[in-house]
PDB file of N, CA and C in Angstrom:
ATOM      1  N   ALA A 858     -35.261  -8.480  50.462  1.00 87.00           N
ATOM      2  CA  ALA A 858     -34.197  -8.718  49.527  1.00 87.00           C
ATOM      3  C   ALA A 858     -34.212  -8.429  47.802  1.00 87.00           C
ATOM      4  N   VAL A 859     -33.802  -7.607  47.631  1.00 87.00           N
ATOM      5  CA  VAL A 859     -33.370  -7.678  46.139  1.00 87.00           C
ATOM      6  C   VAL A 859     -32.647  -8.138  44.874  1.00 87.00           C
ATOM      7  N   GLN A 860     -33.279  -9.933  43.796  1.00 87.00           N
ATOM      8  CA  GLN A 860     -33.344 -10.217  42.766  1.00 87.00           C
ATOM      9  C   GLN A 860     -32.735 -10.199  41.628  1.00 87.00           C
ATOM     10  N   LEU A 861     -31.345  -9.743  41.247  1.00 86.00           N
ATOM     11  CA  LEU A 861     -31.963  -9.528  39.521  1.00 86.00           C
ATOM     12  C   LEU A 861     -31.683 -10.632  38.385  1.00 86.00           C
ATOM     13  N   VAL A 862     -32.229 -11.183  37.979  1.00 90.00           N
ATOM     14  CA  VAL A 862     -32.615 -12.734  37.549  1.00 90.00           C
ATOM     15  C   VAL A 862     -31.687 -12.478  35.470  1.00 90.00           C
ATOM     16  N   SER A 863     -32.351 -11.219  35.389  1.00 91.00           N
ATOM     17  CA  SER A 863     -31.608 -10.795  34.003  1.00 91.00           C
ATOM     18  C   SER A 863     -32.278  -9.388  33.572  1.00 91.00           C
ATOM     19  N   TYR A 864     -31.285  -9.496  32.980  1.00 90.00           N
ATOM     20  CA  TYR A 864     -31.018  -7.673  32.031  1.00 90.00           C
ATOM     21  C   TYR A 864     -30.627  -7.265  31.223  1.00 90.00           C
ATOM     22  N   ARG A 865     -31.584  -6.184  30.482  1.00 92.00           N
ATOM     23  CA  ARG A 865     -31.335  -6.049  28.752  1.00 92.00           C
ATOM     24  C   ARG A 865     -31.154  -4.665  28.807  1.00 92.00           C
ATOM     25  N   VAL A 866     -30.492  -4.749  27.923  1.00 93.00           N
ATOM     26  CA  VAL A 866     -29.741  -3.060  26.593  1.00 93.00           C
ATOM     27  C   VAL A 866     -30.061  -3.401  25.725  1.00 93.00           C
ATOM     28  N   SER A 867     -30.856  -2.471  24.837  1.00 93.00           N
ATOM     29  CA  SER A 867     -30.875  -2.899  23.514  1.00 93.00           C
ATOM     30  C   SER A 867     -29.952  -0.911  22.859  1.00 93.00           C
ATOM     31  N   ALA A 868     -29.728  -0.900  22.445  1.00 92.00           N
ATOM     32  CA  ALA A 868     -29.155   0.742  21.283  1.00 92.00           C
ATOM     33  C   ALA A 868     -29.910   0.431  20.286  1.00 92.00           C
ATOM     34  N   VAL A 869     -29.653   1.509  19.575  1.00 93.00           N
ATOM     35  CA  VAL A 869     -30.479   2.033  18.236  1.00 93.00           C
ATOM     36  C   VAL A 869     -28.911   3.107  17.592  1.00 93.00           C
ATOM     37  N   GLY A 870     -28.203   2.255  16.299  1.00 92.00           N
ATOM     38  CA  GLY A 870     -27.112   4.329  16.025  1.00 92.00           C
ATOM     39  C   GLY A 870     -27.275   3.845  14.662  1.00 92.00           C
ATOM     40  N   GLN A 871     -27.034   4.238  13.612  1.00 92.00           N
ATOM     41  CA  GLN A 871     -26.620   4.710  12.804  1.00 92.00           C
ATOM     42  C   GLN A 871     -24.670   4.517  12.095  1.00 92.00           C
ATOM     43  N   ILE A 872     -24.514   3.150  10.806  1.00 90.00           N
ATOM     44  CA  ILE A 872     -23.004   2.944  10.430  1.00 90.00           C
ATOM     45  C   ILE A 872     -23.283   3.389   9.494  1.00 90.00           C
ATOM     46  N   GLU A 873     -22.376   3.903   9.265  1.00 91.00           N
ATOM     47  CA  GLU A 873     -21.328   3.488   7.788  1.00 91.00           C
ATOM     48  C   GLU A 873     -21.163   1.595   6.886  1.00 91.00           C
ATOM     49  N   LYS A 874     -21.762   1.189   5.828  1.00 88.00           N
ATOM     50  CA  LYS A 874     -22.331  -0.230   5.572  1.00 88.00           C
ATOM     51  C   LYS A 874     -20.616  -0.389   4.648  1.00 88.00           C
ATOM     52  N   PRO A 875     -20.836  -1.630   4.671  1.00 87.00           N
ATOM     53  CA  PRO A 875     -19.683  -1.382   4.699  1.00 87.00           C
ATOM     54  C   PRO A 875     -19.196  -2.217   2.770  1.00 87.00           C
ATOM     55  N   GLY A 876     -18.662  -1.849   2.398  1.00 89.00           N
ATOM     56  CA  GLY A 876     -18.261  -1.477   0.828  1.00 89.00           C
ATOM     57  C   GLY A 876     -18.197  -2.832   0.664  1.00 89.00           C
ATOM     58  N   MET A 877     -18.742  -3.384  -0.526  1.00 88.00           N
ATOM     59  CA  MET A 877     -18.208  -4.993  -1.245  1.00 88.00           C
ATOM     60  C   MET A 877     -17.984  -5.017  -2.293  1.00 88.00           C
ATOM     61  N   SER A 878     -16.811  -5.323  -3.261  1.00 92.00           N
ATOM     62  CA  SER A 878     -17.037  -5.410  -4.339  1.00 92.00           C
ATOM     63  C   SER A 878     -17.345  -6.951  -4.465  1.00 92.00           C
ATOM     64  N   PRO A 879     -17.798  -7.594  -5.710  1.00 93.00           N
ATOM     65  CA  PRO A 879     -17.513  -8.983  -6.092  1.00 93.00           C
ATOM     66  C   PRO A 879     -16.430  -9.849  -6.299  1.00 93.00           C
ATOM     67  N   ARG A 880     -16.492 -11.090  -6.476  1.00 93.00           N
ATOM     68  CA  ARG A 880     -15.043 -11.328  -6.500  1.00 93.00           C
ATOM     69  C   ARG A 880     -15.296 -11.768  -8.159  1.00 93.00           C
ATOM     70  N   PRO A 881     -13.982 -12.116  -8.430  1.00 93.00           N
ATOM     71  CA  PRO A 881     -13.745 -12.256 -10.418  1.00 93.00           C
ATOM     72  C   PRO A 881     -14.761 -13.427 -10.451  1.00 93.00           C
ATOM     73  N   LEU A 882     -15.081 -14.020 -11.127  1.00 92.00           N
ATOM     74  CA  LEU A 882     -15.782 -14.915 -11.882  1.00 92.00           C
ATOM     75  C   LEU A 882     -13.930 -15.879 -12.265  1.00 92.00           C
ATOM     76  N   CYS A 883     -14.806 -17.014 -11.637  1.00 89.00           N
ATOM     77  CA  CYS A 883     -13.741 -18.002 -12.734  1.00 89.00           C
ATOM     78  C   CYS A 883     -14.191 -18.786 -13.680  1.00 89.00           C
ATOM     79  N   GLY A 884     -13.751 -18.580 -14.437  1.00 84.00           N
ATOM     80  CA  GLY A 884     -14.067 -19.180 -16.222  1.00 84.00           C
ATOM     81  C   GLY A 884     -13.846 -20.831 -16.293  1.00 84.00           C
ATOM     82  N   GLU A 885     -13.060 -21.235 -15.347  1.00 89.00           N
ATOM     83  CA  GLU A 885     -13.305 -22.631 -15.393  1.00 89.00           C
ATOM     84  C   GLU A 885     -14.004 -23.448 -14.868  1.00 89.00           C
ATOM     85  N   PRO A 886     -14.541 -24.739 -15.925  1.00 91.00           N
ATOM     86  CA  PRO A 886     -16.288 -26.123 -14.725  1.00 91.00           C
ATOM     87  C   PRO A 886     -15.701 -25.959 -13.383  1.00 91.00           C
ATOM     88  N   PHE A 887     -16.830 -26.421 -13.232  1.00 93.00           N
ATOM     89  CA  PHE A 887     -16.202 -27.804 -11.648  1.00 93.00           C
ATOM     90  C   PHE A 887     -15.731 -28.299 -11.393  1.00 93.00           C
ATOM     91  N   ALA A 888     -14.700 -29.070 -11.274  1.00 91.00           N
ATOM     92  CA  ALA A 888     -14.242 -29.799 -11.018  1.00 91.00           C
ATOM     93  C   ALA A 888     -13.702 -30.416  -9.529  1.00 91.00           C
ATOM     94  N   GLY A 889     -15.195 -30.439  -9.519  1.00 90.00           N
ATOM     95  CA  GLY A 889     -14.675 -31.235  -7.556  1.00 90.00           C
ATOM     96  C   GLY A 889     -14.870 -32.444  -7.585  1.00 90.00           C
ATOM     97  N   GLU A 890     -14.201 -32.998  -6.779  1.00 94.00           N
ATOM     98  CA  GLU A 890     -14.292 -34.823  -6.115  1.00 94.00           C
ATOM     99  C   GLU A 890     -14.743 -34.853  -4.988  1.00 94.00           C
ATOM    100  N   PRO A 891     -16.122 -35.249  -5.617  1.00 96.00           N
ATOM    101  CA  PRO A 891     -16.947 -35.856  -4.086  1.00 96.00           C
ATOM    102  C   PRO A 891     -15.995 -36.401  -3.035  1.00 96.00           C
ATOM    103  N   SER A 892     -16.649 -35.778  -1.568  1.00 96.00           N
ATOM    104  CA  SER A 892     -16.804 -36.519  -0.961  1.00 96.00           C
ATOM    105  C   SER A 892     -16.933 -37.856  -0.597  1.00 96.00           C
ATOM    106  N   GLU A 893     -17.704 -37.947  -1.172  1.00 97.00           N
ATOM    107  CA  GLU A 893     -18.937 -39.570  -0.373  1.00 97.00           C
ATOM    108  C   GLU A 893     -19.961 -39.665  -1.681  1.00 97.00           C
ATOM    109  N   ILE A 894     -20.345 -40.484  -1.200  1.00 97.00           N
ATOM    110  CA  ILE A 894     -21.593 -40.597  -2.666  1.00 97.00           C
ATOM    111  C   ILE A 894     -22.818 -41.139  -1.289  1.00 97.00           C
ATOM    112  N   ARG A 895     -23.838 -40.284  -1.437  1.00 96.00           N
ATOM    113  CA  ARG A 895     -25.513 -40.987  -0.415  1.00 96.00           C
ATOM    114  C   ARG A 895     -26.146 -41.470  -1.873  1.00 96.00           C
ATOM    115  N   GLN A 896     -26.735 -42.344  -0.867  1.00 96.00           N
ATOM    116  CA  GLN A 896     -28.138 -43.025  -1.398  1.00 96.00           C
ATOM    117  C   GLN A 896     -29.614 -42.090  -1.160  1.00 96.00           C
ATOM    118  N   VAL A 897     -29.854 -40.856  -2.251  1.00 95.00           N
ATOM    119  CA  VAL A 897     -31.433 -39.832  -1.828  1.00 95.00           C
ATOM    120  C   VAL A 897     -32.315 -40.385  -2.582  1.00 95.00           C
ATOM    121  N   MET A 898     -33.244 -40.211  -1.962  1.00 94.00           N
ATOM    122  CA  MET A 898     -34.794 -40.212  -2.501  1.00 94.00           C
ATOM    123  C   MET A 898     -35.384 -38.809  -2.125  1.00 94.00           C
ATOM    124  N   PHE A 899     -35.519 -38.550  -4.008  1.00 92.00           N
ATOM    125  CA  PHE A 899     -35.878 -36.542  -4.052  1.00 92.00           C
ATOM    126  C   PHE A 899     -37.463 -37.074  -4.193  1.00 92.00           C
ATOM    127  N   GLN A 900     -37.940 -37.796  -4.647  1.00 86.00           N
ATOM    128  CA  GLN A 900     -39.372 -37.974  -4.988  1.00 86.00           C
ATOM    129  C   GLN A 900     -40.134 -39.506  -5.043  1.00 86.00           C
ATOM    130  N   ARG A 901     -41.062 -39.425  -3.726  1.00 81.00           N
ATOM    131  CA  ARG A 901     -41.450 -41.282  -3.585  1.00 81.00           C
ATOM    132  C   ARG A 901     -41.843 -42.027  -4.798  1.00 81.00           C
ATOM    133  N   GLY A 902     -41.198 -43.604  -5.157  1.00 80.00           N
ATOM    134  CA  GLY A 902     -41.886 -44.360  -5.785  1.00 80.00           C
ATOM    135  C   GLY A 902     -40.611 -44.259  -7.024  1.00 80.00           C
ATOM    136  N   GLU A 903     -39.671 -43.660  -7.161  1.00 83.00           N
ATOM    137  CA  GLU A 903     -38.858 -43.322  -7.671  1.00 83.00           C
ATOM    138  C   GLU A 903     -37.377 -43.615  -7.195  1.00 83.00           C
ATOM    139  N   GLY A 904     -36.994 -44.555  -5.366  1.00 90.00           N
ATOM    140  CA  GLY A 904     -36.624 -44.949  -5.384  1.00 90.00           C
ATOM    141  C   GLY A 904     -34.798 -44.011  -4.921  1.00 90.00           C
ATOM    142  N   ARG A 905     -34.103 -44.356  -4.806  1.00 93.00           N
ATOM    143  CA  ARG A 905     -32.664 -44.027  -3.968  1.00 93.00           C
ATOM    144  C   ARG A 905     -32.109 -43.114  -5.269  1.00 93.00           C
ATOM    145  N   VAL A 906     -31.003 -42.226  -5.047  1.00 94.00           N
ATOM    146  CA  VAL A 906     -30.649 -42.062  -6.785  1.00 94.00           C
ATOM    147  C   VAL A 906     -29.091 -41.162  -5.781  1.00 94.00           C
ATOM    148  N   PRO A 907     -28.057 -41.971  -6.339  1.00 95.00           N
ATOM    149  CA  PRO A 907     -26.723 -41.916  -5.956  1.00 95.00           C
ATOM    150  C   PRO A 907     -26.324 -40.453  -6.141  1.00 95.00           C
ATOM    151  N   THR A 908     -26.282 -39.507  -4.774  1.00 97.00           N
ATOM    152  CA  THR A 908     -25.683 -38.646  -5.452  1.00 97.00           C
ATOM    153  C   THR A 908     -24.127 -38.575  -4.123  1.00 97.00           C
ATOM    154  N   PRO A 909     -23.763 -37.538  -5.097  1.00 97.00           N
ATOM    155  CA  PRO A 909     -22.645 -37.038  -4.669  1.00 97.00           C
ATOM    156  C   PRO A 909     -22.494 -35.772  -4.041  1.00 97.00           C
ATOM    157  N   VAL A 910     -21.374 -35.958  -2.915  1.00 98.00           N
ATOM    158  CA  VAL A 910     -21.390 -34.857  -1.863  1.00 98.00           C
ATOM    159  C   VAL A 910     -19.810 -33.427  -1.967  1.00 98.00           C
ATOM    160  N   TYR A 911     -19.922 -32.962  -2.113  1.00 97.00           N
ATOM    161  CA  TYR A 911     -18.727 -31.790  -2.362  1.00 97.00           C
ATOM    162  C   TYR A 911     -19.508 -30.829  -1.298  1.00 97.00           C
ATOM    163  N   GLU A 912     -17.833 -31.024  -0.781  1.00 96.00           N
ATOM    164  CA  GLU A 912     -17.192 -29.016   0.151  1.00 96.00           C
ATOM    165  C   GLU A 912     -18.342 -27.809  -1.071  1.00 96.00           C
ATOM    166  N   ARG A 913     -18.591 -27.314  -0.160  1.00 95.00           N
ATOM    167  CA  ARG A 913     -18.855 -26.054  -0.737  1.00 95.00           C
ATOM    168  C   ARG A 913     -17.508 -24.978  -0.768  1.00 95.00           C
ATOM    169  N   GLY A 914     -16.737 -24.570  -0.275  1.00 92.00           N
ATOM    170  CA  GLY A 914     -15.759 -23.478  -0.495  1.00 92.00           C
ATOM    171  C   GLY A 914     -15.170 -24.567  -1.065  1.00 92.00           C
ATOM    172  N   ALA A 915     -14.963 -25.672  -2.889  1.00 93.00           N
ATOM    173  CA  ALA A 915     -14.375 -26.085  -3.822  1.00 93.00           C
ATOM    174  C   ALA A 915     -15.763 -25.069  -4.604  1.00 93.00           C
ATOM    175  N   LEU A 916     -16.587 -24.887  -4.808  1.00 94.00           N
ATOM    176  CA  LEU A 916     -17.418 -24.065  -5.472  1.00 94.00           C
ATOM    177  C   LEU A 916     -17.421 -22.530  -6.064  1.00 94.00           C
ATOM    178  N   ARG A 917     -15.922 -22.436  -6.920  1.00 95.00           N
ATOM    179  CA  ARG A 917     -15.402 -20.730  -7.403  1.00 95.00           C
ATOM    180  C   ARG A 917     -16.673 -20.150  -7.596  1.00 95.00           C
ATOM    181  N   PRO A 918     -16.736 -18.321  -7.554  1.00 95.00           N
ATOM    182  CA  PRO A 918     -17.489 -17.576  -7.919  1.00 95.00           C
ATOM    183  C   PRO A 918     -17.640 -18.494  -9.851  1.00 95.00           C
ATOM    184  N   GLY A 919     -18.510 -18.501 -10.393  1.00 95.00           N
ATOM    185  CA  GLY A 919     -18.798 -18.485 -11.772  1.00 95.00           C
ATOM    186  C   GLY A 919     -19.119 -20.327 -12.394  1.00 95.00           C
ATOM    187  N   GLN A 920     -19.114 -20.609 -10.810  1.00 95.00           N
ATOM    188  CA  GLN A 920     -18.762 -22.254 -11.261  1.00 95.00           C
ATOM    189  C   GLN A 920     -20.406 -22.691 -11.433  1.00 95.00           C
ATOM    190  N   ARG A 921     -20.609 -23.654 -11.466  1.00 95.00           N
ATOM    191  CA  ARG A 921     -21.517 -24.692 -11.914  1.00 95.00           C
ATOM    192  C   ARG A 921     -21.552 -26.126 -11.411  1.00 95.00           C
ATOM    193  N   VAL A 922     -22.766 -26.659 -10.717  1.00 95.00           N
ATOM    194  CA  VAL A 922     -22.533 -27.656 -10.134  1.00 95.00           C
ATOM    195  C   VAL A 922     -24.002 -28.191 -10.956  1.00 95.00           C
ATOM    196  N   GLU A 923     -23.808 -29.774 -11.238  1.00 94.00           N
ATOM    197  CA  GLU A 923     -25.498 -30.306 -11.875  1.00 94.00           C
ATOM    198  C   GLU A 923     -26.377 -30.851 -10.939  1.00 94.00           C
ATOM    199  N   GLY A 924     -27.431 -30.941 -10.912  1.00 93.00           N
ATOM    200  CA  GLY A 924     -28.171 -31.596  -9.796  1.00 93.00           C
ATOM    201  C   GLY A 924     -28.269 -33.442 -10.373  1.00 93.00           C
ATOM    202  N   PRO A 925     -27.941 -34.229  -9.611  1.00 95.00           N
ATOM    203  CA  PRO A 925     -28.029 -33.577  -8.301  1.00 95.00           C
ATOM    204  C   PRO A 925     -26.649 -33.635  -7.582  1.00 95.00           C
ATOM    205  N   CYS A 926     -27.246 -33.384  -6.292  1.00 97.00           N
ATOM    206  CA  CYS A 926     -25.877 -33.286  -5.806  1.00 97.00           C
ATOM    207  C   CYS A 926     -26.499 -32.520  -4.575  1.00 97.00           C
ATOM    208  N   ILE A 927     -25.327 -32.439  -3.598  1.00 97.00           N
ATOM    209  CA  ILE A 927     -25.294 -31.512  -1.856  1.00 97.00           C
ATOM    210  C   ILE A 927     -23.660 -31.304  -1.599  1.00 97.00           C
ATOM    211  N   LEU A 928     -24.854 -30.432  -1.808  1.00 97.00           N
ATOM    212  CA  LEU A 928     -22.763 -29.098  -1.063  1.00 97.00           C
ATOM    213  C   LEU A 928     -23.166 -29.047   0.651  1.00 97.00           C
ATOM    214  N   GLU A 929     -22.496 -30.096   0.754  1.00 97.00           N
ATOM    215  CA  GLU A 929     -21.371 -29.172   2.474  1.00 97.00           C
ATOM    216  C   GLU A 929     -21.253 -27.928   3.405  1.00 97.00           C
ATOM    217  N   GLN A 930     -21.003 -27.095   4.220  1.00 95.00           N
ATOM    218  CA  GLN A 930     -20.350 -26.418   5.007  1.00 95.00           C
ATOM    219  C   GLN A 930     -20.358 -26.597   6.171  1.00 95.00           C
ATOM    220  N   MET A 931     -19.489 -26.204   7.366  1.00 94.00           N
ATOM    221  CA  MET A 931     -19.929 -26.208   8.678  1.00 94.00           C
ATOM    222  C   MET A 931     -20.999 -26.117   8.662  1.00 94.00           C
ATOM    223  N   ASP A 932     -21.743 -24.830   8.873  1.00 95.00           N
ATOM    224  CA  ASP A 932     -22.909 -24.464   8.923  1.00 95.00           C
ATOM    225  C   ASP A 932     -24.552 -24.994   8.371  1.00 95.00           C
ATOM    226  N   THR A 933     -24.110 -24.850   7.164  1.00 95.00           N
ATOM    227  CA  THR A 933     -25.382 -25.755   6.541  1.00 95.00           C
ATOM    228  C   THR A 933     -25.141 -27.144   5.613  1.00 95.00           C
ATOM    229  N   THR A 934     -26.421 -26.954   4.864  1.00 96.00           N
ATOM    230  CA  THR A 934     -26.136 -28.147   4.094  1.00 96.00           C
ATOM    231  C   THR A 934     -27.259 -27.742   2.610  1.00 96.00           C
ATOM    232  N   THR A 935     -26.586 -27.693   1.653  1.00 97.00           N
ATOM    233  CA  THR A 935     -27.904 -27.658   0.549  1.00 97.00           C
ATOM    234  C   THR A 935     -27.583 -28.872  -0.441  1.00 97.00           C
ATOM    235  N   VAL A 936     -28.978 -29.038  -0.964  1.00 96.00           N
ATOM    236  CA  VAL A 936     -28.847 -30.193  -1.229  1.00 96.00           C
ATOM    237  C   VAL A 936     -29.836 -29.899  -3.003  1.00 96.00           C
ATOM    238  N   ILE A 937     -29.020 -30.007  -4.010  1.00 96.00           N
ATOM    239  CA  ILE A 937     -29.708 -30.031  -5.345  1.00 96.00           C
ATOM    240  C   ILE A 937     -30.266 -31.007  -5.991  1.00 96.00           C
ATOM    241  N   PRO A 938     -31.650 -30.741  -5.621  1.00 95.00           N
ATOM    242  CA  PRO A 938     -32.343 -31.859  -6.520  1.00 95.00           C
ATOM    243  C   PRO A 938     -32.097 -31.867  -8.182  1.00 95.00           C
ATOM    244  N   PRO A 939     -31.878 -33.147  -8.364  1.00 92.00           N
ATOM    245  CA  PRO A 939     -32.784 -33.452 -10.338  1.00 92.00           C
ATOM    246  C   PRO A 939     -32.720 -32.461 -10.608  1.00 92.00           C
ATOM    247  N   GLU A 940     -32.476 -32.411 -12.104  1.00 93.00           N
ATOM    248  CA  GLU A 940     -32.788 -31.254 -12.892  1.00 93.00           C
ATOM    249  C   GLU A 940     -33.204 -29.652 -12.663  1.00 93.00           C
ATOM    250  N   TRP A 941     -32.182 -29.364 -11.499  1.00 95.00           N
ATOM    251  CA  TRP A 941     -31.716 -28.222 -10.757  1.00 95.00           C
ATOM    252  C   TRP A 941     -29.804 -27.741 -10.758  1.00 95.00           C
ATOM    253  N   SER A 942     -29.182 -26.542 -10.872  1.00 95.00           N
ATOM    254  CA  SER A 942     -28.112 -26.433 -11.069  1.00 95.00           C
ATOM    255  C   SER A 942     -27.572 -25.357  -9.929  1.00 95.00           C
ATOM    256  N   ALA A 943     -26.347 -24.830  -9.355  1.00 96.00           N
ATOM    257  CA  ALA A 943     -26.459 -24.320  -8.868  1.00 96.00           C
ATOM    258  C   ALA A 943     -25.110 -23.897  -9.420  1.00 96.00           C
ATOM    259  N   ARG A 944     -24.877 -22.245  -9.096  1.00 95.00           N
ATOM    260  CA  ARG A 944     -23.368 -21.223  -9.398  1.00 95.00           C
ATOM    261  C   ARG A 944     -23.127 -20.859  -7.994  1.00 95.00           C
ATOM    262  N   ALA A 945     -22.366 -20.142  -7.786  1.00 95.00           N
ATOM    263  CA  ALA A 945     -21.544 -19.584  -7.154  1.00 95.00           C
ATOM    264  C   ALA A 945     -21.473 -17.600  -7.629  1.00 95.00           C
ATOM    265  N   ASP A 946     -21.947 -16.979  -7.464  1.00 95.00           N
ATOM    266  CA  ASP A 946     -21.483 -15.886  -7.714  1.00 95.00           C
ATOM    267  C   ASP A 946     -20.659 -14.951  -7.045  1.00 95.00           C
ATOM    268  N   GLY A 947     -20.652 -14.188  -7.542  1.00 94.00           N
ATOM    269  CA  GLY A 947     -19.412 -12.806  -6.874  1.00 94.00           C
ATOM    270  C   GLY A 947     -19.433 -12.895  -5.120  1.00 94.00           C
ATOM    271  N   TYR A 948     -20.766 -12.222  -4.945  1.00 93.00           N
ATOM    272  CA  TYR A 948     -20.180 -12.480  -3.303  1.00 93.00           C
ATOM    273  C   TYR A 948     -20.724 -13.650  -2.588  1.00 93.00           C
ATOM    274  N   GLY A 949     -20.263 -15.361  -3.101  1.00 89.00           N
ATOM    275  CA  GLY A 949     -20.227 -15.915  -2.356  1.00 89.00           C
ATOM    276  C   GLY A 949     -21.859 -16.300  -2.380  1.00 89.00           C
ATOM    277  N   ASN A 950     -22.831 -16.252  -3.085  1.00 94.00           N
ATOM    278  CA  ASN A 950     -24.142 -17.054  -2.171  1.00 94.00           C
ATOM    279  C   ASN A 950     -24.039 -17.579  -4.058  1.00 94.00           C
ATOM    280  N   LEU A 951     -25.687 -18.431  -3.332  1.00 95.00           N
ATOM    281  CA  LEU A 951     -25.143 -19.343  -4.377  1.00 95.00           C
ATOM    282  C   LEU A 951     -26.994 -19.156  -4.950  1.00 95.00           C
ATOM    283  N   VAL A 952     -26.712 -19.720  -6.808  1.00 96.00           N
ATOM    284  CA  VAL A 952     -27.787 -19.267  -7.024  1.00 96.00           C
ATOM    285  C   VAL A 952     -28.690 -20.484  -7.578  1.00 96.00           C
ATOM    286  N   LEU A 953     -29.551 -20.864  -8.017  1.00 96.00           N
ATOM    287  CA  LEU A 953     -29.751 -22.029  -8.215  1.00 96.00           C
ATOM    288  C   LEU A 953     -31.177 -22.008  -9.065  1.00 96.00           C
ATOM    289  N   ASP A 954     -30.560 -22.588 -10.105  1.00 95.00           N
ATOM    290  CA  ASP A 954     -31.712 -22.673 -11.215  1.00 95.00           C
ATOM    291  C   ASP A 954     -32.992 -24.076 -11.883  1.00 95.00           C
ATOM    292  N   TYR A 955     -33.421 -23.931 -12.410  1.00 95.00           N
ATOM    293  CA  TYR A 955     -33.877 -25.545 -12.752  1.00 95.00           C
ATOM    294  C   TYR A 955     -34.050 -25.254 -14.129  1.00 95.00           C
ATOM    295  N   ARG A 956     -33.758 -26.640 -14.419  1.00 82.00           N
ATOM    296  CA  ARG A 956     -33.254 -26.646 -15.824  1.00 82.00           C
ATOM    297  C   ARG A 956     -35.192 -27.686 -16.412  1.00 82.00           C
ATOM    298  N   LYS A 957     -35.438 -27.292 -17.148  1.00 71.00           N
ATOM    299  CA  LYS A 957     -36.592 -28.220 -17.695  1.00 71.00           C
ATOM    300  C   LYS A 957     -35.602 -29.228 -18.684  1.00 71.00           C
ATOM    301  N   GLU A 958     -36.249 -30.422 -18.628  1.00 62.00           N
ATOM    302  CA  GLU A 958     -35.661 -31.577 -19.607  1.00 62.00           C
ATOM    303  C   GLU A 958     -35.900 -31.089 -21.241  1.00 62.00           C
ATOM    304  N   GLY A 959     -34.847 -31.808 -21.555  1.00 56.00           N
ATOM    305  CA  GLY A 959     -34.095 -31.185 -23.099  1.00 56.00           C
ATOM    306  C   GLY A 959     -34.256 -29.768 -22.845  1.00 56.00           C
ATOM    307  N   GLN A 960     -33.534 -28.761 -21.936  1.00 56.00           N
ATOM    308  CA  GLN A 960     -32.603 -27.959 -21.883  1.00 56.00           C
ATOM    309  C   GLN A 960     -31.335 -27.854 -21.456  1.00 56.00           C
ATOM    310  N   GLN A 961     -30.687 -27.085 -21.949  1.00 53.00           N
ATOM    311  CA  GLN A 961     -29.023 -26.884 -20.862  1.00 53.00           C
ATOM    312  C   GLN A 961     -29.063 -25.847 -20.195  1.00 53.00           C
TER     313      GLN A 961
END
């Protein structure tokens, strides 16, 4: 008797790439309300820092949020440490920027 335990098929083909165009950038500053404040330790020895938690969907293209903060969505969590900021680009990506002390 023959028993099949698993069967696998793979295929290769060429398809057209979907057209993507960026969403327009929002000119308004980020004004999201945190869903909660968590005590988060970023550096050993520096203690816990009160850190706001925002819904990722509240950050519209072109808006920036300053760290420390946490951006949550269904499938991932992004931690923005102190001295960093995050902005959403027109394609829905998060772009993180480091700012040295004293710079804006």
